[in-house]
Tab-separated table of C-alpha atoms in Angstrom:
chain	number	residue	atom	x	y	z
A	1	MET	CA	-15.579	-2.859	2.990
A	2	ASP	CA	-18.127	-0.269	1.997
A	3	GLN	CA	-16.469	3.135	2.450
A	4	GLN	CA	-19.772	4.976	2.064
A	5	LYS	CA	-21.431	2.878	4.758
A	6	ILE	CA	-18.478	3.225	7.122
A	7	GLY	CA	-18.345	6.968	6.498
A	8	ALA	CA	-22.048	7.354	7.237
A	9	PHE	CA	-21.584	5.292	10.416
A	10	ILE	CA	-18.715	7.510	11.591
A	11	ALA	CA	-20.772	10.639	10.909
A	12	ARG	CA	-23.833	9.222	12.694
A	13	ARG	CA	-21.837	8.160	15.781
A	14	ARG	CA	-20.002	11.496	15.871
A	15	LYS	CA	-23.287	13.405	15.766
A	16	GLU	CA	-24.816	11.156	18.450
A	17	LEU	CA	-21.909	12.137	20.699
A	18	ASN	CA	-22.426	15.833	19.825
A	19	LEU	CA	-18.928	16.148	18.418
A	20	THR	CA	-17.918	18.348	15.507
A	21	GLN	CA	-15.525	17.043	12.885
A	22	LYS	CA	-12.885	19.358	14.340
A	23	GLU	CA	-13.377	18.005	17.880
A	24	LEU	CA	-13.146	14.404	16.681
A	25	ALA	CA	-10.059	15.241	14.656
A	26	ASP	CA	-8.408	16.934	17.664
A	27	LYS	CA	-9.027	13.857	19.822
A	28	LEU	CA	-7.327	11.692	17.189
A	29	GLY	CA	-4.522	14.135	16.378
A	30	ILE	CA	-5.504	14.556	12.726
A	31	THR	CA	-7.159	17.246	10.599
A	32	ASP	CA	-10.873	17.810	10.285
A	33	ARG	CA	-10.452	17.399	6.516
A	34	ALA	CA	-9.461	13.760	7.097
A	35	VAL	CA	-12.637	13.194	9.122
A	36	SER	CA	-14.651	14.848	6.350
A	37	LYS	CA	-13.104	12.514	3.744
A	38	TRP	CA	-14.004	9.470	5.861
A	39	GLU	CA	-17.573	10.635	6.351
A	40	ASN	CA	-18.013	11.331	2.635
A	41	GLY	CA	-16.688	7.867	1.796
A	42	ARG	CA	-13.708	9.205	-0.158
A	43	CYS	CA	-11.146	7.336	1.944
A	44	MET	CA	-10.778	5.087	4.963
A	45	PRO	CA	-9.151	5.837	8.303
A	46	ASP	CA	-5.555	4.744	8.644
A	47	LEU	CA	-5.146	1.324	10.205
A	48	SER	CA	-3.331	2.889	13.161
A	49	LEU	CA	-6.408	5.061	13.867
A	50	LEU	CA	-9.032	2.303	13.908
A	51	GLN	CA	-8.740	1.506	17.606
A	52	PRO	CA	-8.560	5.129	18.862
A	53	LEU	CA	-11.427	6.079	16.528
A	54	SER	CA	-13.635	3.216	17.665
A	55	ARG	CA	-12.885	4.048	21.327
A	56	THR	CA	-13.743	7.713	20.746
A	57	LEU	CA	-16.977	6.787	18.991
A	58	GLY	CA	-17.869	4.258	21.700
A	59	THR	CA	-17.986	1.255	19.360
A	60	GLY	CA	-15.852	-1.745	18.620
A	61	VAL	CA	-13.414	-1.878	15.721
A	62	ASN	CA	-15.566	-4.615	14.212
A	63	ASP	CA	-18.627	-2.345	14.303
A	64	LEU	CA	-16.609	0.469	12.761
A	65	LEU	CA	-15.337	-1.688	9.897
A	66	SER	CA	-18.824	-3.055	9.278
A	67	GLY	CA	-20.411	0.386	9.294
A	68	GLU	CA	-23.068	-0.783	11.754
A	69	ILE	CA	-23.549	-2.114	15.256
A	70	ILE	CA	-23.250	-5.876	14.892
A	71	PRO	CA	-25.690	-8.158	16.741
A	72	GLU	CA	-24.020	-10.735	19.011
A	73	GLU	CA	-25.004	-13.702	16.846
A	74	LYS	CA	-23.191	-12.270	13.790
A	75	VAL	CA	-20.006	-11.037	15.500
A	76	ARG	CA	-17.829	-13.999	14.480
A	77	GLU	CA	-18.934	-13.939	10.850
A	78	LYS	CA	-18.444	-10.165	10.518
A	79	SER	CA	-15.101	-10.322	12.353
A	80	GLU	CA	-13.683	-12.836	9.901
A	81	ARG	CA	-14.902	-10.838	6.909
A	82	ASN	CA	-13.502	-7.598	8.339
A	83	ILE	CA	-10.127	-9.181	9.049
A	84	MET	CA	-9.874	-10.300	5.433
A	85	ASN	CA	-10.906	-6.856	4.185
A	86	VAL	CA	-8.358	-5.069	6.382
A	87	THR	CA	-5.645	-7.460	5.213
A	88	ASP	CA	-6.500	-6.677	1.593
A	89	LEU	CA	-6.491	-2.934	2.362
A	90	ALA	CA	-3.075	-3.173	4.037
A	91	GLN	CA	-1.673	-5.106	1.084
A	92	LEU	CA	-2.981	-2.515	-1.386
A	93	THR	CA	-1.405	0.282	0.658
A	94	TYR	CA	1.887	-1.614	0.785
A	95	LEU	CA	1.850	-2.248	-2.963
A	96	GLY	CA	1.019	1.394	-3.676
A	97	ASN	CA	3.978	2.552	-1.597
A	98	LEU	CA	6.177	-0.060	-3.222
A	99	ARG	CA	5.186	1.088	-6.716
A	100	THR	CA	5.959	4.691	-5.785
A	101	GLY	CA	9.373	3.658	-4.487
A	102	MET	CA	10.088	1.623	-7.604
A	103	ALA	CA	9.062	4.540	-9.825
A	104	GLY	CA	11.435	6.797	-7.892
A	105	LEU	CA	14.262	4.271	-8.181
A	106	LEU	CA	13.651	3.857	-11.897
A	107	SER	CA	13.608	7.645	-12.394
A	108	LEU	CA	16.888	7.961	-10.523
A	109	PHE	CA	18.373	5.197	-12.625
A	110	VAL	CA	17.275	6.849	-15.878
A	111	LEU	CA	18.912	10.098	-14.762
A	112	LEU	CA	22.084	8.176	-13.918
A	113	LEU	CA	22.058	6.564	-17.367
A	114	ILE	CA	21.681	9.980	-19.022
A	115	TYR	CA	24.572	11.289	-16.931
A	116	CYS	CA	26.737	8.311	-17.954
A	117	ALA	CA	25.848	8.814	-21.607
A	118	VAL	CA	26.689	12.554	-21.471
A	119	LYS	CA	30.006	11.888	-19.700
A	120	ASP	CA	30.739	8.913	-22.001
A	121	LEU	CA	30.954	6.490	-19.083
A	122	GLU	CA	30.350	2.738	-19.089
A	123	VAL	CA	26.673	1.975	-18.305
A	124	THR	CA	26.353	-1.781	-18.730
A	125	GLY	CA	27.438	-2.369	-15.129
A	126	LEU	CA	24.691	-0.026	-13.940
A	127	MET	CA	22.179	-1.743	-16.183
A	128	ALA	CA	23.170	-5.129	-14.784
A	129	MET	CA	22.779	-3.812	-11.232
A	130	LEU	CA	19.276	-2.454	-11.914
A	131	CYS	CA	18.166	-5.558	-13.774
A	132	THR	CA	19.422	-7.807	-10.987
A	133	PHE	CA	17.609	-5.722	-8.388
A	134	ASN	CA	14.365	-5.841	-10.374
A	135	GLY	CA	14.746	-9.569	-10.988
A	136	PHE	CA	15.123	-10.358	-7.310
A	137	PHE	CA	12.309	-7.935	-6.458
A	138	TYR	CA	9.856	-9.707	-8.766
A	139	CYS	CA	11.002	-13.146	-7.607
A	140	SER	CA	10.410	-12.136	-3.979
A	141	ARG	CA	6.956	-10.793	-4.925
A	142	TYR	CA	6.254	-14.173	-6.532
A	143	ARG	CA	7.202	-15.907	-3.270
A	144	SER	CA	4.815	-13.713	-1.273
A	145	THR	CA	1.899	-13.572	-3.739
A	146	GLY	CA	2.226	-16.804	-5.710
A	147	LYS	CA	1.413	-14.966	-8.958
A	148	ARG	CA	3.256	-16.560	-11.858
A	149	GLN	CA	3.495	-13.250	-13.717
A	150	MET	CA	5.827	-11.978	-10.977
A	151	LEU	CA	8.102	-14.975	-11.557
A	152	ALA	CA	8.048	-14.329	-15.305
A	153	PHE	CA	8.961	-10.657	-14.805
A	154	GLY	CA	11.745	-11.712	-12.435
A	155	ALA	CA	13.143	-14.193	-14.928
A	156	VAL	CA	13.169	-11.572	-17.697
A	157	TRP	CA	14.969	-9.050	-15.476
A	158	ILE	CA	17.560	-11.604	-14.330
A	159	LEU	CA	18.170	-12.677	-17.935
A	160	THR	CA	18.621	-9.027	-18.901
A	161	ALA	CA	21.051	-8.605	-15.993
A	162	ALA	CA	23.084	-11.586	-17.186
A	163	ILE	CA	23.270	-10.174	-20.707
A	164	ASN	CA	24.401	-6.803	-19.370
A	165	LEU	CA	27.029	-8.409	-17.133
A	166	ILE	CA	28.416	-10.371	-20.083
A	167	ALA	CA	28.525	-7.167	-22.157
A	168	PHE	CA	30.223	-5.348	-19.285
A	169	PHE	CA	32.926	-8.014	-18.928
A	170	ILE	CA	33.514	-8.168	-22.701
A	171	GLN	CA	33.888	-4.367	-22.939
A	172	THR	CA	36.142	-4.065	-19.914
A	173	TRP	CA	38.265	-7.171	-20.491
């Protein structure tokens, strides 16, 4: 998807309807800054806004995602391409949120490790728990993406978890 082209299309349709960015934003329940970002090609509308936006602009979602009014003979071709592009966009958003969550979890875990070290508490059990979680996370990502690197990361994390569990049992036995 060409964000610049889509942004220019949104701006053109909005102006044809004699709407300001603020008026369009009010109809969609968002800020005028969001509309400005779309029109400048800096970001795309949220997937949940595509249908209300296309209705407000008097176009189809397919036209909106193409950044142009699509002739009847090319509707099927453009529809299939747009569906694939939206799927890729949704997956990137999901992965970005997932990475943020994983970074937060890892940060929390590091703080917990520091706390355990300061208090002289046993940490190998915590390490095993984190490694197991990461191992299963990467293995599930392998199942959904088919990327072998995810399986390799998962195997390394599960191996690390096993080593930590063995160390935990030896120390606490």
